[in-house]
Coordinates of C-alpha atoms and ligand atoms in Angstrom, one line a residue:
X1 CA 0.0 0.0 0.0
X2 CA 1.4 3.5 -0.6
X3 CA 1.2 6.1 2.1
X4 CA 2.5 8.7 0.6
X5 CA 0.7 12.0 1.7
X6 CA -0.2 14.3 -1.7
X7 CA -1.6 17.6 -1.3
X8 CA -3.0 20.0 -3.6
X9 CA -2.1 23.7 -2.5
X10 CA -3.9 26.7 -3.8
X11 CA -2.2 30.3 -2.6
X12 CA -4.1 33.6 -3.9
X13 CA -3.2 35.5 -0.6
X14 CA -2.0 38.9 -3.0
X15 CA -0.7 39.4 -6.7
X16 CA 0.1 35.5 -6.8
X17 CA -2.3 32.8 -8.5
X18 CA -0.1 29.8 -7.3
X19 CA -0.8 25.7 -6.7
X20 CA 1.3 22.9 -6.1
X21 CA 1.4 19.0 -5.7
X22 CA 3.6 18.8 -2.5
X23 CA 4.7 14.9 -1.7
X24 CA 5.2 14.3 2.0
X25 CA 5.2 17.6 3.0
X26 CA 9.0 18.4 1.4
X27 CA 8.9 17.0 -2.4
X28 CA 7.7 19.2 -4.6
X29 CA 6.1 17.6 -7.5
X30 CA 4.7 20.8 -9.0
X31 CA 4.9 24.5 -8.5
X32 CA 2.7 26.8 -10.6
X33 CA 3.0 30.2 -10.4
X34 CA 0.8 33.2 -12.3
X35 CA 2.0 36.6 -11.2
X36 CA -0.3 39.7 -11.8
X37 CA 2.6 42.0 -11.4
X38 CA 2.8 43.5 -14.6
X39 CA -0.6 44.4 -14.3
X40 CA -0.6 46.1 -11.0
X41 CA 2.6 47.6 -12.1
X42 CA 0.7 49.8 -14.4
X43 CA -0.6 51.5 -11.0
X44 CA 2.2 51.1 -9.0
X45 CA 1.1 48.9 -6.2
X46 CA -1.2 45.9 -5.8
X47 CA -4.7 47.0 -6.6
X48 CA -7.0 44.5 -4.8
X49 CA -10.4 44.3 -6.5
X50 CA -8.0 44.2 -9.5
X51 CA -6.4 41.3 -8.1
X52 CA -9.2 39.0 -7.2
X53 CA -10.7 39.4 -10.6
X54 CA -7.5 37.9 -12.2
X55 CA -6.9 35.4 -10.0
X56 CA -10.6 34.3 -10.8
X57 CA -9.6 34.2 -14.5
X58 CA -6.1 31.9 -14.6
X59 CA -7.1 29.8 -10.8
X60 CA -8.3 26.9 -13.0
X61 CA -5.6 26.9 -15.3
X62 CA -3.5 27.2 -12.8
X63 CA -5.0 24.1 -10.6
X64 CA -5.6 22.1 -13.4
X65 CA -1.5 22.8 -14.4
X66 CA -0.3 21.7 -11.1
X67 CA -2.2 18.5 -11.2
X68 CA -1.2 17.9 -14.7
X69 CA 3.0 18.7 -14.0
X70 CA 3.2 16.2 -10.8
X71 CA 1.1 13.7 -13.1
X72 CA -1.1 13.7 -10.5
X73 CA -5.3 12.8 -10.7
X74 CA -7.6 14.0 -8.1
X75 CA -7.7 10.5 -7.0
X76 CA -4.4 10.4 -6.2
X77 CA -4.5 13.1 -3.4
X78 CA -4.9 12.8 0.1
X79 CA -6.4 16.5 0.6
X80 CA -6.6 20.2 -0.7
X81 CA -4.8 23.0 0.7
X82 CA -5.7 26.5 1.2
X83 CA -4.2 29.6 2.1
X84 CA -7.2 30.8 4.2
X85 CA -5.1 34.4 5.7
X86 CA -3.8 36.5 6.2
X87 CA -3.9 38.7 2.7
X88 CA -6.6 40.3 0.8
X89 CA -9.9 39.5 1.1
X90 CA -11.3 39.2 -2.3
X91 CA -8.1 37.6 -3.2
X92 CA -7.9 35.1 -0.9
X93 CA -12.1 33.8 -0.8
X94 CA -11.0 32.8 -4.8
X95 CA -8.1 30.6 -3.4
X96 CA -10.6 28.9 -0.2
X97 CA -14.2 28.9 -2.9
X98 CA -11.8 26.9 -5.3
X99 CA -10.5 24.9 -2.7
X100 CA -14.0 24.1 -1.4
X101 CA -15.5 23.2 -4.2
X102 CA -12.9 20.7 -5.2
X103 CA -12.7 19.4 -1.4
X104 CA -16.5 18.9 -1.8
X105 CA -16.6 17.4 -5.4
X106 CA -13.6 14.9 -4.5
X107 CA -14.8 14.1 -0.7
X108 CA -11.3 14.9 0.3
X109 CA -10.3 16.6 3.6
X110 CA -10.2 20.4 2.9
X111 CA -6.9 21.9 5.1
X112 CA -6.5 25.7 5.8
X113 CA -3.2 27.7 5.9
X114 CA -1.8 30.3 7.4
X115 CA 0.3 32.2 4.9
X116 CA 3.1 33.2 7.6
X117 CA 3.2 29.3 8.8
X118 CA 3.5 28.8 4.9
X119 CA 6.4 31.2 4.6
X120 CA 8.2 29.2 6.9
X121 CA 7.5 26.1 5.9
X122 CA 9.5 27.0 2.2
X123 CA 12.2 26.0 4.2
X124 CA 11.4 22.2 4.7
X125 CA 11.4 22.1 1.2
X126 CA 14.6 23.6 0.5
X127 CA 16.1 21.7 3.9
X128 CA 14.6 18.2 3.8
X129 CA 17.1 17.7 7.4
X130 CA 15.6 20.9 9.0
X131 CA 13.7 20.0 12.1
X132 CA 12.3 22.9 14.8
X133 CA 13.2 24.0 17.1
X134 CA 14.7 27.3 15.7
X135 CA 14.6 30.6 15.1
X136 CA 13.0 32.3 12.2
X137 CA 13.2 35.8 11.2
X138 CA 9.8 35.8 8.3
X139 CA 10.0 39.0 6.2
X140 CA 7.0 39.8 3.7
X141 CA 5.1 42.5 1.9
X142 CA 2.8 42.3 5.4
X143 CA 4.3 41.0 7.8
X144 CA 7.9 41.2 10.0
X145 CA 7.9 38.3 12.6
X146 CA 10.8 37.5 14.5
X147 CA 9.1 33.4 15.5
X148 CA 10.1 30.7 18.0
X149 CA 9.2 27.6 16.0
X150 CA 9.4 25.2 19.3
X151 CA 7.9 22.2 16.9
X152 CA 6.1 21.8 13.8
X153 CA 2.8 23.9 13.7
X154 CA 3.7 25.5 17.2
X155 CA 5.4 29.2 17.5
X156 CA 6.0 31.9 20.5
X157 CA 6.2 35.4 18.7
X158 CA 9.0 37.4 20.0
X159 CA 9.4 40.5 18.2
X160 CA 7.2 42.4 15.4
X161 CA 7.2 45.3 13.5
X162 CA 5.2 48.4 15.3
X163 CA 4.6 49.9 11.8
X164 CA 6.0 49.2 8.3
X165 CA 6.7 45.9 7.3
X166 CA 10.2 45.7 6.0
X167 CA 8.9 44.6 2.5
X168 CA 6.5 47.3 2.8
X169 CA 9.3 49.8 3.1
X170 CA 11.1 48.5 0.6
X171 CA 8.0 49.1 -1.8
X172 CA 7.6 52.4 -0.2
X173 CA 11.2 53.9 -0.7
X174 CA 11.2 52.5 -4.3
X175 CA 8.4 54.2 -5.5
X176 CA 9.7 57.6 -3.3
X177 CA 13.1 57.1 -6.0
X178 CA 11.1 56.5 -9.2
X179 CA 12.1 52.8 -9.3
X180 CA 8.7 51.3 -9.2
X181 CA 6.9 48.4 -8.6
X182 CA 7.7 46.0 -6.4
X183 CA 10.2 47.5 -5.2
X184 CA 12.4 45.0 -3.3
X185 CA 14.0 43.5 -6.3
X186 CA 14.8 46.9 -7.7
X187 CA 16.1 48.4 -4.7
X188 CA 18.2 44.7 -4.6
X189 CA 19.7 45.4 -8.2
X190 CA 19.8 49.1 -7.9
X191 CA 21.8 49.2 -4.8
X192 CA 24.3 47.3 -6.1
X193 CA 25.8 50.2 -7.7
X194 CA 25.6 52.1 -4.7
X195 CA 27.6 53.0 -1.3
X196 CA 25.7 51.6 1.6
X197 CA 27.5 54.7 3.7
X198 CA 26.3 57.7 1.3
X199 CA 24.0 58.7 3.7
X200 CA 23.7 57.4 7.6
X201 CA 19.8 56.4 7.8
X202 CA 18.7 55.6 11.5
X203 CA 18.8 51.8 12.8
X204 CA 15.7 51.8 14.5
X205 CA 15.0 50.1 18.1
X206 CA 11.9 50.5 20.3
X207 CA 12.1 51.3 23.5
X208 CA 12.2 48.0 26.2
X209 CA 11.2 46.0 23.3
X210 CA 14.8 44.4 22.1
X211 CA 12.8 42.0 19.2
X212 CA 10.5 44.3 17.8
X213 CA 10.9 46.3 14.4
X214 CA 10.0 50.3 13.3
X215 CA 10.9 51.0 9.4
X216 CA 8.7 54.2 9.6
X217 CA 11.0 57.0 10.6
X218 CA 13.9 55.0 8.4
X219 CA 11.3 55.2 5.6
X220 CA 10.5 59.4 6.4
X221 CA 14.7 59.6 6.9
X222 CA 15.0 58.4 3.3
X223 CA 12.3 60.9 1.7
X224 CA 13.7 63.9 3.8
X225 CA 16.9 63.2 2.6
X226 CA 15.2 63.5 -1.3
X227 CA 13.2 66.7 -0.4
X228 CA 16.0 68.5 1.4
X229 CA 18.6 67.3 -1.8
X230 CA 15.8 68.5 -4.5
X231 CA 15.2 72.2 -2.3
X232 CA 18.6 72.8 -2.0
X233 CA 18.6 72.0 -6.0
X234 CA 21.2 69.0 -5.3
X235 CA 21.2 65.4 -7.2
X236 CA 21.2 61.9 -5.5
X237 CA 22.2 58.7 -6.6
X238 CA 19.6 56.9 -6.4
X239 CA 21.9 53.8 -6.1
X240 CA 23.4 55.3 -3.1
X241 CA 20.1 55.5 -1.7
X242 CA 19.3 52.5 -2.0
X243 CA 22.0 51.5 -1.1
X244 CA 21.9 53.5 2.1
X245 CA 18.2 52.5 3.2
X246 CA 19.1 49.0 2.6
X247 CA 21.9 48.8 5.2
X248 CA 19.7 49.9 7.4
X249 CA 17.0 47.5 6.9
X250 CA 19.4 44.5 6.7
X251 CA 21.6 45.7 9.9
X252 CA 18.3 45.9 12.0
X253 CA 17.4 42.6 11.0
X254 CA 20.8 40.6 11.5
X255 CA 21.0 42.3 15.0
X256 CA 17.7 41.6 16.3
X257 CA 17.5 37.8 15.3
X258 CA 21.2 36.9 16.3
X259 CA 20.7 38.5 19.3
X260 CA 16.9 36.4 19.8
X261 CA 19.0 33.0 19.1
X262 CA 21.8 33.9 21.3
X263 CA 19.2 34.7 23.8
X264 CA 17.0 31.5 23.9
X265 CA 20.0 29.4 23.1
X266 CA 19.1 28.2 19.4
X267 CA 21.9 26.8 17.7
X268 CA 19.9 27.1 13.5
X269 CA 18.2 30.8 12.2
X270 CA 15.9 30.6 9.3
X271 CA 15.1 33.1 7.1
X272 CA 11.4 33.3 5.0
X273 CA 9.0 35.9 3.3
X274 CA 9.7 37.6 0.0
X275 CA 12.3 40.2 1.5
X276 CA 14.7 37.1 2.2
X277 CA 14.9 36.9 -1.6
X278 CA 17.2 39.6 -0.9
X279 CA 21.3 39.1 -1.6
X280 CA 22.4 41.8 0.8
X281 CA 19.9 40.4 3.5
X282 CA 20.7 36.8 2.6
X283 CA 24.9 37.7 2.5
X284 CA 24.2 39.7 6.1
X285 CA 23.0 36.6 7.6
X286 CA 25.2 34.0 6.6
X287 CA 28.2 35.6 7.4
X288 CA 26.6 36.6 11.0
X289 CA 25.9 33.2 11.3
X290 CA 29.0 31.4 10.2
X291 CA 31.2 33.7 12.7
X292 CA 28.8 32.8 15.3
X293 CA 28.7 29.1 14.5
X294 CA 25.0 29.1 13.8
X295 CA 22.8 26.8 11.4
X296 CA 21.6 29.2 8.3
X297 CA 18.7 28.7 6.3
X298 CA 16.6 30.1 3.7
X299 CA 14.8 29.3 0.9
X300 CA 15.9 30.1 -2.7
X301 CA 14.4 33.2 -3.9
X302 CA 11.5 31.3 -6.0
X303 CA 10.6 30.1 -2.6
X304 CA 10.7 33.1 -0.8
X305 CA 8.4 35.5 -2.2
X306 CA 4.5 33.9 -2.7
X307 CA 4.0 29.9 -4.4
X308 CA 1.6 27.2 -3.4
X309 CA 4.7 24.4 -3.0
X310 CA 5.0 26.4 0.7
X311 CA 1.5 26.4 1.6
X312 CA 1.6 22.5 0.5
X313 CA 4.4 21.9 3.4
X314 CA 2.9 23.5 6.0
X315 CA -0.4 21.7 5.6
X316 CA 1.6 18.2 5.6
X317 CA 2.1 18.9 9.4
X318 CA -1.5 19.8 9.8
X319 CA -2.7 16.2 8.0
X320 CA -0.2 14.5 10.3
X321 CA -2.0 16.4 13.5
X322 CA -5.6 15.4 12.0
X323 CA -6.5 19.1 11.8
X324 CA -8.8 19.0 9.1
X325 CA -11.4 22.3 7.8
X326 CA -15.3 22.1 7.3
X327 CA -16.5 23.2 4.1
X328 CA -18.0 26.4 5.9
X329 CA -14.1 27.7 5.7
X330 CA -14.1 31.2 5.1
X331 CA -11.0 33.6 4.4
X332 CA -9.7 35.5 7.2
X333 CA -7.6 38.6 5.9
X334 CA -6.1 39.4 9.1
X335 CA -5.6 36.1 10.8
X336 CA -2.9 36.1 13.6
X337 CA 0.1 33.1 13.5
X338 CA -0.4 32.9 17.3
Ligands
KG4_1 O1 6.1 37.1 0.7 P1 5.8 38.0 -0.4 O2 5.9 37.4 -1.8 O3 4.3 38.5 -0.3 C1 3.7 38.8 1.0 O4 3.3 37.8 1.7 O5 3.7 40.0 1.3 O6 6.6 39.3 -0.2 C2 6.5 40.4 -1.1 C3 7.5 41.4 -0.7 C4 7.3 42.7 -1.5 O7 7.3 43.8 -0.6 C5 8.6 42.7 -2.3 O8 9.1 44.0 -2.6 C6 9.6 42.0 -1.4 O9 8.8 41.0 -0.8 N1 10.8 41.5 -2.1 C7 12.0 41.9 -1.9 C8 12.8 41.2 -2.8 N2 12.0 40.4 -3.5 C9 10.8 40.6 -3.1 N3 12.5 42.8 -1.0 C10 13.8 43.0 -1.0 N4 14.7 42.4 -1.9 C11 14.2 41.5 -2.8 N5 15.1 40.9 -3.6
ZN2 ZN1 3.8 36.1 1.3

């Protein structure tokens, strides 16, 4: 008898139309992704009723490619997969109705998602020997969580962003130099032309909260800096912006979790969410880690940012716990990890 575990994953949390076939929780046998983002390029950010519209035209396609690249029937599933939050709203009830209707026609067991569990869940894909306990640092377009994963599908939150999230500021500061949208790849390739000392942008800390994150004055810092350079009638390198603003994210982020796995004694430090597609970030932390004698892990960039093959391994380790969703399953745009 074979007891392989197959899931069918469906993630339209944001700009992504994405499913997967996910084999045991870490083998991906497909990974299909649609991106809007030349569409919502045209506007210059992610317009949501825009968004759930497209995602309602390619979803089949996109299902029925996922099936048909891991050679996989509906019959040879043992349940569907949804991100159910956090993300847009309209966006994500076209990822669950799909998922519903195909958990309902099949009779197989429907299983929701959280997109931030998914995020960190890339990394069993990329790491078949990672096991929790460790730290992860998960970076996003929403979301800046600094996670305890004690075990799979449990998590202590330790530090957060108050404002911004860092992908968020990257998006922000992009458009604020002319680069466009999204911004975090640009600001990647553009600031490798640039000095990361041009300008000294603040490395933000909140009071009495040593794990927490603030990119709001760095992101006002950044667009004084242009306003003050284009009154005075001066020109900036935009690559030395970057450049700049980038340290600063990146220096904030390597501090606070080497200094969160130092604290509660974890020997591996995992990175996740789109902004860990970033070199500089990605560079930062493995050299922290290597002088520190730490585990470091993080997904390849096509793993980072949003795909269904992530939302696929994190539901393996709900099947396992029996943690199944009824077909009344709704989205939830700003569901909580914890
Ligand atoms: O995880 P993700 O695909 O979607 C959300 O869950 O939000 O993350 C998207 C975010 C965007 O803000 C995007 O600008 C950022 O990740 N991002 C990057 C890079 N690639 C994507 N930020 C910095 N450097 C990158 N190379
Ligand atoms: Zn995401």
């Amino acid at each position: 008898m074979n007891n392989d575990v197959l899931i069918l994953a469906i993630e339209t949390s944001c700009d992504e139309t994405a499913s997967a076939v996910v084999k045991n929780g870490r083998e991906v046998l497909s990974n299909v992704i649609h991106t809007q983002i030349d569409i919502h390029e045209l506007y210059g950010g992610v317009v949501p009723e825009i968004a759930s519209r497209e995602h309602i035209r390619r979803i089949d396609q996109v299902v029925a490619k996922a099936l048909k690249d891991a050679g996989a029937s509906l019959s040879d599933l043992s349940a569907i997969a949804v991100t159910c939050g956090p993300g847009l709203v309209g966006a994500l009830l076209v990822g669950v109705s799909e998922a519903k209707a195909m958990a309902f026609a099949s009779s197989l067991p429907l299983i929701s998602v959280n997109h931030i569990e998914g995020h960190i869940s890339a990394n069993f894909i990329a790491f078949p020997e990672l096991e929790p306990p460790f730290i992860c640092l998960i970076v996003s377009g929403g979301h800046t969580h600094l996670v305890v994963v004690k075990d799979y599908c449990e998590y202590e939150l330790i530090g957060r962003t108050r404002d911004d999230a860092a992908g968020e500021a990257f998006d922000k500061v992009a458009r604020s130099i002319g680069l466009g949208y999204p911004g975090g790849p640009k600001i990647d390739a553009c600031a490798k032309e640039g000095d990361p000392h041009a300008f000294e942008f603040p490395i933000a800390k909140v009071n009495g909260s040593p794990y927490d994150f603030s990119f709001s004055g760095l992101k006002s810092a950044v667009l004084n800096t242009l306003h003050n350079a284009s009154q005075r009638g001066e020109t900036i390198r935009p690559a030395d912006l970057a450049a700049s603003f980038q340290h600063s994210v990146v220096t904030v982020l390597t501090e606070h979790a080497l200094a969160a796995a130092e604290e509660y004694g974890y020997d591996k430090l995992v990175l996740a969410g789109g902004v860990a597609a970033n070199s500089c970030l990605r560079e930062s932390f493995a050299t922290a880690c290597k002088k520190r004698k730490l585990g470091f892990y993080c997904p390849p960039p096509s793993l980072c940012t949003d795909n269904g093959a992530m939302i696929g391994a994190a539901a393996y380790y709900r099947f396992l716990k029996g943690e199944f969703a009824e077909l009344s399953l709704n989205a939830i745009p700003n569901l909580k990890l914890i």
